[in-house]
């Protein structure tokens, strides 16, 4: 008897959760090693004080803040793929949405650590939260840093709920298909889902509502992150295009990270039948579009500085391109604006290996963008006698690598513990 | 008493559902689906979901709470910062907006759990009659013995 198509989908997707091979263990061990290395360095920094980091006066924000912006940015394309493309009824999203949603939650967990790492006295981090206290003080709600706390926390909670809700029917499948302790865990996690009329009826409504709530977050969270910079009067930061520019950059970097994660996952977990080159092509188009928007923003930034008749602003932008950080600046232009132009060629959009390599470059380029933006602006403000430079210390570099270790460790754990594709949607959309 | 009929293909399921409903609307107690079929939902014609009420109420509460939190806190310790008015509406709207989304999303989620009667506590620990098994099913009233 020929196996029914539904059974085949269930079996193929859940097979990915089978016993991991040597490659997975090596990857996990490497990532975990970086993570624990970073953790030890953070402990060292807490013990010795922030002086072990390279941040100084005038450059008080260094790679920690660059990492924060980078990881929050990575999170964005998850919501774009899961919520926005859902509302637009883009079918190809079902190949990516689970991986992208997991990426969002994990990236936000990583990002959330950096404001804490950046604190001199991390043990009083709760001063950031508004709560009645014996000091009778409240947080300053006019500060963008507090908007950030609210925006990122909300984003984290809403993405986690969205991730879980999307998985609910699949957890019931896992409960039935897997044996042993896993069956018992999935039994609890699936909340007794049966797929009755009543459940599906409200579920459909819930999914649309959550997508509608999450969609404005795609635009607002990184806008608010950008206002951490734009609300100041630092030349190079104080500009109105920052919000849309950051959102486009976030989606560019997030899309690149989705490709970086899904291309090997598809191969290793043998999901070629479900994630096809055509699906990758659609993602590549989003990458190309957002790369063009980012390039446009770079041009506008320079045009504003050039025509603005503001000597500090003009000085900042010529410093950015020709000063101490010029290598990073031009690398950023090459990786974010020039290389993605190759995606105008259809053959390259369909070539997954090429997309994977390109996505690595874009990831690096987007990290450099945040670095250049933050550091070059602070290094070269109004007063020439207050200019300075910054280079990260080994602690900062180690903690940065540690954050990548954390991100990849959690992602690898996700691959082996939860269904990596939406079984329900694959069944629903099969021809 | 009730009995269950299971179907592998959605076409058979929809045909059976149609004929059962035509015969006696009251005989169909429930349907089970591995993925949502709009046709089946149309045939069963359930009442419109009231989830939007939860979403709207949650969102409204979030907005109100955001404004309350910001305005109350500046009034409880009135400290002029940067020459700005104590009650600075534009930045407070950002907090209110964020909390609108947060409360709206959470209220929708908990509303969903309430309306779909989840979690079903006994089902969390032991298998029960008629679980999801990857097939379509119709739960019918059984004839009296």
Coordinates of C-alpha atoms in Angstrom, one line a residue:
Chain A
X1 CA 0.0 0.0 0.0
X2 CA 1.3 3.4 -0.8
X3 CA 1.8 5.5 2.2
X4 CA -0.7 8.3 2.6
X5 CA 0.8 11.8 1.9
X6 CA -0.2 13.1 5.4
X7 CA 1.6 10.3 7.1
X8 CA 4.6 10.9 5.0
X9 CA 4.7 14.6 6.0
X10 CA 4.4 13.7 9.7
X11 CA 7.1 11.0 9.4
X12 CA 9.6 13.2 7.5
X13 CA 9.3 16.2 9.7
X14 CA 9.4 14.2 12.9
X15 CA 12.3 12.2 11.6
X16 CA 14.3 15.4 11.9
X17 CA 13.9 15.0 15.7
X18 CA 15.5 11.6 15.7
X19 CA 18.8 10.6 17.3
X20 CA 21.3 13.3 16.4
X21 CA 24.4 12.5 14.4
X22 CA 28.1 13.3 15.1
X23 CA 27.9 16.5 13.2
X24 CA 25.2 17.9 15.5
X25 CA 27.1 17.0 18.6
X26 CA 30.2 18.6 17.3
X27 CA 28.3 21.7 16.3
X28 CA 26.6 21.9 19.7
X29 CA 29.8 21.3 21.6
X30 CA 31.6 24.1 19.7
X31 CA 28.7 26.5 20.2
X32 CA 28.4 25.7 23.8
X33 CA 32.2 26.1 24.3
X34 CA 32.0 29.6 22.9
X35 CA 29.0 30.3 25.0
X36 CA 30.7 29.2 28.2
X37 CA 33.8 31.1 27.2
X38 CA 31.7 34.2 26.9
X39 CA 30.0 33.5 30.3
X40 CA 33.3 33.2 32.0
X41 CA 34.4 36.6 30.5
X42 CA 31.2 38.2 31.6
X43 CA 31.9 36.9 35.1
X44 CA 35.3 38.4 34.9
X45 CA 33.9 41.7 33.9
X46 CA 31.3 41.7 36.7
X47 CA 34.1 40.9 39.1
X48 CA 36.7 43.4 37.9
X49 CA 34.3 46.1 36.6
X50 CA 33.5 47.6 33.2
X51 CA 37.1 48.9 32.9
X52 CA 38.0 45.5 31.4
X53 CA 35.9 46.5 28.3
X54 CA 37.4 48.9 25.8
X55 CA 34.6 51.4 26.0
X56 CA 35.9 54.8 27.1
X57 CA 35.2 58.5 27.0
X58 CA 34.0 59.6 24.4
X59 CA 33.1 56.2 23.0
X60 CA 30.9 54.9 25.8
X61 CA 28.9 52.6 23.6
X62 CA 30.9 49.8 21.9
X63 CA 30.3 46.3 20.6
X64 CA 27.8 45.5 23.4
X65 CA 25.3 48.0 22.0
X66 CA 26.2 47.0 18.5
X67 CA 25.5 43.4 19.4
X68 CA 22.2 44.4 21.0
X69 CA 21.0 46.2 17.9
X70 CA 22.3 43.3 15.7
X71 CA 20.4 40.6 17.6
X72 CA 17.2 42.5 17.9
X73 CA 17.5 43.1 14.1
X74 CA 18.0 39.4 13.5
X75 CA 14.8 38.8 15.3
X76 CA 12.7 40.9 12.9
X77 CA 12.6 38.7 9.9
X78 CA 11.1 35.9 11.9
X79 CA 8.0 38.1 12.6
X80 CA 8.0 39.3 9.1
X81 CA 7.9 35.8 7.7
X82 CA 5.4 34.4 10.2
X83 CA 3.0 37.4 10.6
X84 CA 3.3 39.7 7.6
X85 CA 3.6 37.0 5.0
X86 CA 0.7 35.2 6.7
X87 CA -1.5 38.2 6.3
X88 CA -0.4 38.5 2.6
X89 CA -1.2 34.8 2.1
X90 CA 2.3 34.0 0.9
X91 CA 2.4 30.2 0.6
X92 CA 6.1 29.8 0.7
X93 CA 6.2 31.0 4.3
X94 CA 5.2 27.6 5.6
X95 CA 8.7 26.3 4.6
X96 CA 10.4 28.9 6.8
X97 CA 8.0 30.1 9.4
X98 CA 8.8 27.7 12.2
X99 CA 12.6 28.1 11.9
X100 CA 12.2 31.8 11.6
X101 CA 9.9 32.1 14.6
X102 CA 12.3 30.0 16.7
X103 CA 15.1 32.3 15.4
X104 CA 13.2 35.3 16.6
X105 CA 12.7 34.0 20.1
X106 CA 16.3 32.9 20.4
X107 CA 17.7 36.1 19.0
X108 CA 15.7 38.2 21.4
X109 CA 16.9 36.1 24.3
X110 CA 20.5 36.7 23.1
X111 CA 19.8 40.4 22.5
X112 CA 18.2 40.9 25.9
X113 CA 21.5 40.0 27.6
X114 CA 23.4 42.9 26.1
X115 CA 21.9 45.8 27.9
X116 CA 22.6 43.8 31.1
X117 CA 26.1 43.0 30.1
X118 CA 26.6 46.7 29.4
X119 CA 25.5 47.7 32.9
X120 CA 28.2 48.4 35.4
X121 CA 26.2 47.0 38.2
X122 CA 24.1 44.3 36.6
X123 CA 22.7 43.1 39.9
X124 CA 20.5 46.2 40.1
X125 CA 19.1 45.8 36.5
X126 CA 15.6 45.9 37.9
X127 CA 16.0 49.7 38.4
X128 CA 15.1 49.8 34.7
X129 CA 11.6 48.5 35.5
X130 CA 8.8 50.8 36.7
X131 CA 7.7 49.4 40.1
X132 CA 6.7 51.1 43.4
X133 CA 9.8 51.2 45.5
X134 CA 11.1 52.6 48.8
X135 CA 13.2 55.2 46.9
X136 CA 9.9 56.6 45.7
X137 CA 11.4 57.0 42.2
X138 CA 9.9 56.1 38.9
X139 CA 11.7 55.5 35.6
X140 CA 11.8 58.4 33.2
X141 CA 9.2 57.6 30.6
X142 CA 10.6 60.3 28.3
X143 CA 13.8 58.3 27.8
X144 CA 14.1 56.2 24.7
X145 CA 16.0 53.6 26.8
X146 CA 12.8 52.9 28.7
X147 CA 10.8 52.7 25.5
X148 CA 13.3 50.1 24.5
X149 CA 12.7 48.0 27.7
X150 CA 9.0 48.0 26.9
X151 CA 9.3 47.4 23.2
X152 CA 11.8 44.5 23.4
X153 CA 10.0 42.9 26.4
X154 CA 6.7 43.1 24.5
X155 CA 8.3 41.8 21.4
X156 CA 9.8 38.9 23.3
X157 CA 6.5 37.9 24.9
X158 CA 4.4 38.3 21.8
X159 CA 6.8 36.3 19.6
X160 CA 7.0 33.5 22.2
X161 CA 3.2 33.3 22.2
X162 CA 3.0 33.3 18.5
X163 CA 5.7 30.6 18.2
X164 CA 3.8 28.4 20.7
X165 CA 0.4 28.9 19.2
X166 CA 1.6 28.1 15.7
X167 CA 3.1 24.9 17.1
X168 CA 0.1 23.7 19.1
X169 CA -1.5 21.3 16.5
X170 CA 1.9 20.0 15.7
X171 CA 2.6 19.2 19.3
X172 CA -0.4 17.0 19.3
X173 CA 1.0 15.2 16.3
X174 CA 4.3 14.8 18.1
X175 CA 2.4 13.4 21.1
X176 CA 0.9 10.7 19.0
X177 CA 3.9 9.9 16.9
X178 CA 6.8 9.9 19.4
X179 CA 7.2 7.4 22.2
X180 CA 8.5 7.4 25.7
X181 CA 9.1 10.5 27.9
X182 CA 8.7 12.7 24.8
X183 CA 5.2 11.6 24.3
X184 CA 4.4 12.6 27.9
X185 CA 6.0 16.0 27.6
X186 CA 4.2 16.7 24.3
X187 CA 0.9 15.5 25.9
X188 CA 1.2 18.3 28.5
X189 CA 2.5 20.9 26.0
X190 CA -0.3 20.2 23.5
X191 CA -2.9 21.1 26.2
X192 CA -5.2 18.2 25.1
X193 CA -5.5 19.5 21.6
X194 CA -7.9 17.3 19.5
X195 CA -8.6 19.4 16.4
X196 CA -12.3 19.7 17.1
X197 CA -14.5 22.2 15.3
X198 CA -14.6 24.5 18.3
X199 CA -10.8 24.4 18.7
X200 CA -10.0 25.1 15.0
X201 CA -12.7 27.7 14.8
X202 CA -11.2 29.8 17.6
X203 CA -7.6 28.9 16.6
X204 CA -8.1 30.4 13.1
X205 CA -9.3 33.6 14.6
X206 CA -6.5 33.6 17.2
X207 CA -3.8 33.2 14.5
X208 CA -5.1 36.1 12.5
X209 CA -5.4 38.3 15.6
X210 CA -1.8 37.5 16.7
X211 CA -0.5 38.1 13.2
X212 CA -2.3 41.5 13.3
X213 CA -0.8 42.3 16.7
X214 CA 2.7 41.2 15.7
X215 CA 2.7 43.1 12.3
X216 CA 3.0 46.6 13.8
X217 CA 5.8 45.2 16.0
X218 CA 7.9 44.5 12.9
X219 CA 7.9 48.2 12.2
X220 CA 7.9 49.6 15.8
X221 CA 10.5 47.6 17.7
X222 CA 13.5 48.5 15.6
X223 CA 12.1 52.1 15.2
X224 CA 12.2 52.4 18.9
X225 CA 15.7 50.9 19.0
X226 CA 16.8 53.5 16.4
X227 CA 15.4 56.3 18.6
X228 CA 18.0 55.3 21.3
X229 CA 20.3 57.0 18.9
X230 CA 18.1 59.4 16.9
X231 CA 16.7 61.2 20.1
X232 CA 20.2 62.3 20.9
X233 CA 22.0 65.3 19.3
X234 CA 25.1 63.3 18.2
X235 CA 26.0 64.1 14.6
X236 CA 25.4 60.9 12.5
X237 CA 22.6 59.8 14.9
X238 CA 20.3 62.7 15.0
X239 CA 18.3 62.1 11.9
X240 CA 14.7 61.4 11.0
X241 CA 15.3 58.5 8.6
X242 CA 16.7 56.3 11.4
X243 CA 13.5 54.5 12.1
X244 CA 12.7 53.2 8.6
X245 CA 16.4 52.7 7.9
X246 CA 16.8 50.5 11.0
X247 CA 13.7 48.5 10.1
X248 CA 14.9 47.8 6.6
X249 CA 18.3 46.9 8.0
X250 CA 16.8 44.6 10.6
X251 CA 14.8 42.7 7.9
X252 CA 17.9 42.5 5.7
X253 CA 20.0 41.0 8.4
X254 CA 17.2 38.7 9.7
X255 CA 16.5 37.4 6.2
X256 CA 20.2 36.7 5.8
X257 CA 20.2 34.8 9.1
X258 CA 17.2 32.7 8.0
X259 CA 19.1 31.6 4.9
X260 CA 22.2 30.9 7.0
X261 CA 20.2 28.7 9.3
X262 CA 17.7 27.0 7.0
X263 CA 20.1 26.1 4.1
X264 CA 22.2 23.7 6.2
X265 CA 19.1 22.6 8.2
X266 CA 17.4 21.5 4.9
X267 CA 20.3 19.5 3.9
X268 CA 21.2 17.9 7.2
X269 CA 17.6 17.0 8.2
X270 CA 16.8 15.8 4.7
X271 CA 13.9 18.3 4.1
X272 CA 14.7 19.0 0.5
X273 CA 11.2 17.9 -0.6
X274 CA 9.6 20.6 1.6
X275 CA 12.0 23.5 1.3
X276 CA 12.7 23.9 -2.4
X277 CA 15.0 26.3 -4.3
X278 CA 11.8 28.1 -5.4
X279 CA 11.1 28.9 -1.7
X280 CA 14.6 30.2 -1.3
X281 CA 14.1 32.4 -4.3
X282 CA 11.2 34.1 -2.7
X283 CA 13.3 34.7 0.4
X284 CA 16.2 36.0 -1.8
X285 CA 13.8 38.5 -3.3
X286 CA 13.1 39.9 0.2
X287 CA 16.8 40.1 0.8
X288 CA 17.3 42.0 -2.4
X289 CA 14.5 44.4 -1.8
X290 CA 15.6 45.2 1.8
X291 CA 19.2 45.5 0.6
X292 CA 18.1 48.2 -1.9
X293 CA 16.2 50.0 0.8
X294 CA 19.3 50.0 3.0
X295 CA 21.5 51.2 0.2
X296 CA 19.0 54.0 -0.4
X297 CA 19.2 54.9 3.2
X298 CA 22.9 55.1 3.1
X299 CA 22.7 57.5 0.1
X300 CA 20.0 59.6 1.9
X301 CA 22.1 59.9 5.0
X302 CA 25.1 61.2 3.0
X303 CA 22.8 63.5 1.0
X304 CA 21.4 65.0 4.2
X305 CA 24.9 65.6 5.6
X306 CA 26.1 67.0 2.3
X307 CA 23.2 69.5 1.8
X308 CA 22.5 70.1 5.4
X309 CA 25.0 72.9 6.0
X310 CA 26.0 71.5 9.4
X311 CA 29.7 71.3 9.6
X312 CA 29.7 68.7 12.5
X313 CA 27.3 66.5 10.5
X314 CA 29.4 66.8 7.3
X315 CA 32.5 66.2 9.3
X316 CA 31.0 63.1 10.8
X317 CA 30.1 61.6 7.5
X318 CA 33.5 62.2 5.9
X319 CA 35.1 60.7 9.0
X320 CA 32.9 57.7 8.6
X321 CA 34.0 57.0 5.1
X322 CA 37.7 58.2 5.3
X323 CA 38.6 58.1 9.0
X324 CA 39.7 55.4 11.5
X325 CA 36.9 53.0 10.7
X326 CA 37.0 53.3 6.9
X327 CA 37.8 49.7 6.3
X328 CA 34.7 48.6 8.2
X329 CA 32.6 51.2 6.4
X330 CA 33.6 50.1 2.9
X331 CA 33.3 46.4 3.9
X332 CA 29.8 47.2 5.0
X333 CA 29.0 48.9 1.7
X334 CA 30.4 46.0 -0.2
X335 CA 28.5 43.3 1.8
X336 CA 25.2 45.1 2.3
X337 CA 24.8 47.1 -0.9
X338 CA 27.0 45.7 -3.7
X339 CA 27.1 41.9 -3.3
X340 CA 23.3 41.5 -2.9
X341 CA 22.8 43.2 -6.3
X342 CA 23.9 39.9 -7.8
X343 CA 20.4 38.6 -6.8
X344 CA 19.0 40.3 -9.8
X345 CA 20.2 37.2 -11.6
X346 CA 17.6 34.5 -11.3
X347 CA 20.1 31.6 -11.5
X348 CA 21.9 33.0 -8.4
X349 CA 18.6 33.3 -6.5
X350 CA 17.9 29.7 -7.2
X351 CA 21.4 28.6 -6.1
X352 CA 21.2 27.7 -2.5
X353 CA 24.9 27.3 -2.0
X354 CA 25.5 30.8 -3.4
X355 CA 22.7 32.2 -1.2
X356 CA 24.2 30.6 1.9
X357 CA 27.6 32.2 1.2
X358 CA 26.0 35.6 0.4
X359 CA 24.0 35.4 3.6
X360 CA 27.2 35.0 5.7
X361 CA 28.6 38.2 4.1
X362 CA 25.4 40.1 4.7
X363 CA 25.4 39.0 8.3
X364 CA 28.9 40.3 8.7
X365 CA 28.1 43.5 6.8
X366 CA 25.1 44.2 9.0
X367 CA 27.1 43.7 12.2
X368 CA 29.7 46.1 10.8
X369 CA 27.0 48.6 10.0
X370 CA 25.9 48.7 13.7
X371 CA 29.6 48.9 14.8
X372 CA 30.4 51.7 12.3
X373 CA 27.3 53.6 13.1
X374 CA 27.7 53.6 16.9
X375 CA 31.4 53.9 17.2
X376 CA 32.3 56.4 14.4
X377 CA 29.5 58.8 15.6
X378 CA 30.7 58.8 19.2
X379 CA 34.4 59.0 18.2
X380 CA 33.9 62.2 16.3
X381 CA 31.3 64.5 17.9
X382 CA 31.3 68.3 18.0
X383 CA 34.4 69.3 19.8
X384 CA 37.7 68.3 18.2
X385 CA 39.4 68.1 21.7
X386 CA 36.9 65.5 22.7
X387 CA 37.5 63.2 19.8
X388 CA 38.8 59.7 20.4
X389 CA 38.9 56.1 19.1
X390 CA 37.7 52.8 20.4
X391 CA 38.7 49.2 19.8
X392 CA 37.1 46.3 21.6
X393 CA 39.0 44.5 24.3
X394 CA 39.4 40.7 24.4
X395 CA 36.5 40.6 26.9
X396 CA 34.2 42.4 24.5
X397 CA 35.3 40.2 21.6
X398 CA 34.9 37.0 23.8
X399 CA 31.4 38.0 25.0
X400 CA 30.4 38.8 21.4
X401 CA 31.6 35.3 20.2
X402 CA 29.8 33.9 23.3
X403 CA 26.5 35.4 22.1
X404 CA 26.9 33.7 18.8
X405 CA 27.6 30.5 20.7
X406 CA 24.4 30.9 22.8
X407 CA 22.4 31.6 19.7
X408 CA 23.6 28.6 17.8
X409 CA 23.4 26.3 20.8
X410 CA 19.8 27.2 21.4
X411 CA 19.0 26.8 17.7
X412 CA 20.6 23.4 17.5
X413 CA 18.6 22.3 20.6
X414 CA 15.4 23.6 18.9
X415 CA 16.2 21.4 15.8
X416 CA 16.1 18.3 17.9
X417 CA 13.3 19.0 20.3
X418 CA 10.5 20.6 18.3
X419 CA 9.0 20.0 14.9
X420 CA 11.1 22.2 12.6
X421 CA 8.4 22.6 9.9
X422 CA 4.7 23.3 10.3
X423 CA 3.2 19.9 9.8
X424 CA -0.3 21.2 9.8
X425 CA 0.4 23.9 7.2
X426 CA 2.3 21.5 5.0
X427 CA -0.8 19.1 5.0
X428 CA -3.1 22.0 4.4
X429 CA -1.2 23.4 1.4
X430 CA -0.4 20.1 -0.3
X431 CA -1.6 19.9 -3.9
Chain B
X1 CA -23.9 7.7 23.7
X2 CA -21.8 8.5 20.7
X3 CA -19.7 6.8 18.1
X4 CA -17.0 7.9 15.7
X5 CA -16.4 7.5 12.0
X6 CA -12.9 8.1 10.7
X7 CA -11.8 9.0 7.2
X8 CA -8.5 9.1 5.4
X9 CA -9.2 11.5 2.7
X10 CA -10.8 14.9 3.0
X11 CA -13.2 14.3 0.1
X12 CA -14.7 11.2 1.8
X13 CA -14.9 13.1 5.0
X14 CA -16.7 16.1 3.5
X15 CA -19.1 13.8 1.6
X16 CA -20.0 11.9 4.8
X17 CA -20.3 15.1 6.7
X18 CA -22.7 16.5 4.1
X19 CA -24.9 13.4 4.0
X20 CA -25.0 13.2 7.8
X21 CA -25.9 16.8 8.1
X22 CA -28.6 16.5 5.4
X23 CA -30.1 13.4 7.1
X24 CA -30.2 14.8 10.6
X25 CA -28.4 18.0 11.7
X26 CA -28.7 17.0 15.3
X27 CA -26.9 13.7 14.8
X28 CA -23.5 15.3 14.3
X29 CA -22.0 16.1 17.7
X30 CA -18.5 17.2 16.6
X31 CA -15.9 16.8 13.9
X32 CA -12.1 16.2 14.3
X33 CA -9.7 17.6 11.7
X34 CA -5.9 17.2 11.4
X35 CA -5.9 20.6 9.7
X36 CA -8.6 23.2 9.2
X37 CA -11.0 22.7 6.3
X38 CA -12.9 25.8 5.5
X39 CA -15.6 23.7 3.7
X40 CA -16.3 21.7 6.8
X41 CA -16.4 24.7 9.0
X42 CA -18.9 26.2 6.6
X43 CA -21.0 23.1 6.7
X44 CA -21.1 23.0 10.5
X45 CA -21.7 26.8 10.5
X46 CA -20.6 27.6 14.1
X47 CA -21.4 30.9 15.8
X48 CA -18.9 33.6 14.9
X49 CA -15.9 33.4 17.3
X50 CA -16.1 35.9 20.2
X51 CA -12.3 36.0 20.4
X52 CA -12.3 39.5 18.9
X53 CA -14.1 40.7 22.1
X54 CA -11.1 39.5 24.2
X55 CA -8.6 41.0 21.8
X56 CA -10.3 44.4 21.7
X57 CA -10.9 44.5 25.5
X58 CA -7.2 43.5 26.1
X59 CA -5.9 46.1 23.7
X60 CA -8.1 48.8 25.2
X61 CA -7.0 47.9 28.8
X62 CA -3.3 47.9 27.6
X63 CA -3.7 51.4 26.2
X64 CA -5.4 52.7 29.3
X65 CA -2.9 51.1 31.6
X66 CA 0.0 52.5 29.6
X67 CA -1.4 56.0 29.9
X68 CA -2.2 55.5 33.6
X69 CA 1.3 54.1 34.5
X70 CA 3.1 57.0 32.8
X71 CA 0.9 59.8 34.0
X72 CA 0.5 58.4 37.5
X73 CA 4.2 58.0 37.9
X74 CA 5.2 61.5 36.8
X75 CA 2.5 63.0 39.1
X76 CA 3.5 60.9 42.1
X77 CA 7.1 62.3 41.9
X78 CA 6.7 65.6 40.0
X79 CA 10.2 66.3 38.7
X80 CA 10.6 68.6 35.7
X81 CA 13.2 67.1 33.3
X82 CA 14.6 69.1 30.4
X83 CA 11.9 71.7 30.7
X84 CA 9.3 69.3 29.3
X85 CA 5.8 69.3 30.6
X86 CA 5.2 66.7 33.3
X87 CA 2.6 65.0 31.3
X88 CA 4.4 64.6 28.0
X89 CA 1.9 62.9 25.8
X90 CA 4.0 61.9 22.7
X91 CA 6.5 59.7 24.6
X92 CA 3.8 58.3 26.8
X93 CA 1.9 57.2 23.7
X94 CA 4.8 55.0 22.8
X95 CA 4.4 53.1 26.1
X96 CA 0.7 53.0 25.7
X97 CA 1.0 51.7 22.1
X98 CA 3.4 49.0 23.2
X99 CA 1.2 47.9 26.0
X100 CA -1.8 47.9 23.7
X101 CA -0.1 45.2 21.6
X102 CA 1.1 43.3 24.6
X103 CA -2.2 43.2 26.5
X104 CA -4.1 42.6 23.3
X105 CA -2.0 39.6 22.3
X106 CA -2.1 38.1 25.7
X107 CA -5.8 38.6 26.1
X108 CA -6.4 36.9 22.7
X109 CA -4.3 34.0 23.8
X110 CA -6.0 33.5 27.1
X111 CA -9.4 34.2 25.5
X112 CA -8.6 31.4 23.0
X113 CA -7.8 29.0 25.8
X114 CA -11.0 29.9 27.5
X115 CA -13.2 29.7 24.5
X116 CA -11.7 26.4 23.2
X117 CA -11.8 24.9 26.7
X118 CA -8.1 24.3 26.8
X119 CA -6.1 23.0 28.5
X120 CA -8.3 19.9 29.2
X121 CA -6.7 18.8 32.5
X122 CA -7.4 15.0 32.3
X123 CA -6.0 14.9 28.8
X124 CA -2.7 16.2 29.9
X125 CA -1.8 13.0 31.8
X126 CA -3.5 10.1 30.0
X127 CA -4.8 9.2 26.6
X128 CA -8.5 9.5 26.3
X129 CA -11.3 8.4 23.9
X130 CA -10.9 9.9 20.4
X131 CA -7.7 11.7 20.4
X132 CA -6.3 13.4 17.4
X133 CA -5.0 10.6 15.2
X134 CA -4.2 12.3 12.0
X135 CA -7.4 11.4 10.4
X136 CA -10.6 13.3 9.8
X137 CA -13.5 12.1 12.0
X138 CA -17.2 12.7 12.6
X139 CA -18.5 12.1 16.1
X140 CA -22.1 11.0 15.8
X141 CA -25.0 10.3 18.2
X142 CA -25.2 6.5 18.5
X143 CA -28.6 4.8 18.1
X144 CA -30.2 3.5 21.3
X145 CA -29.4 -0.2 21.8

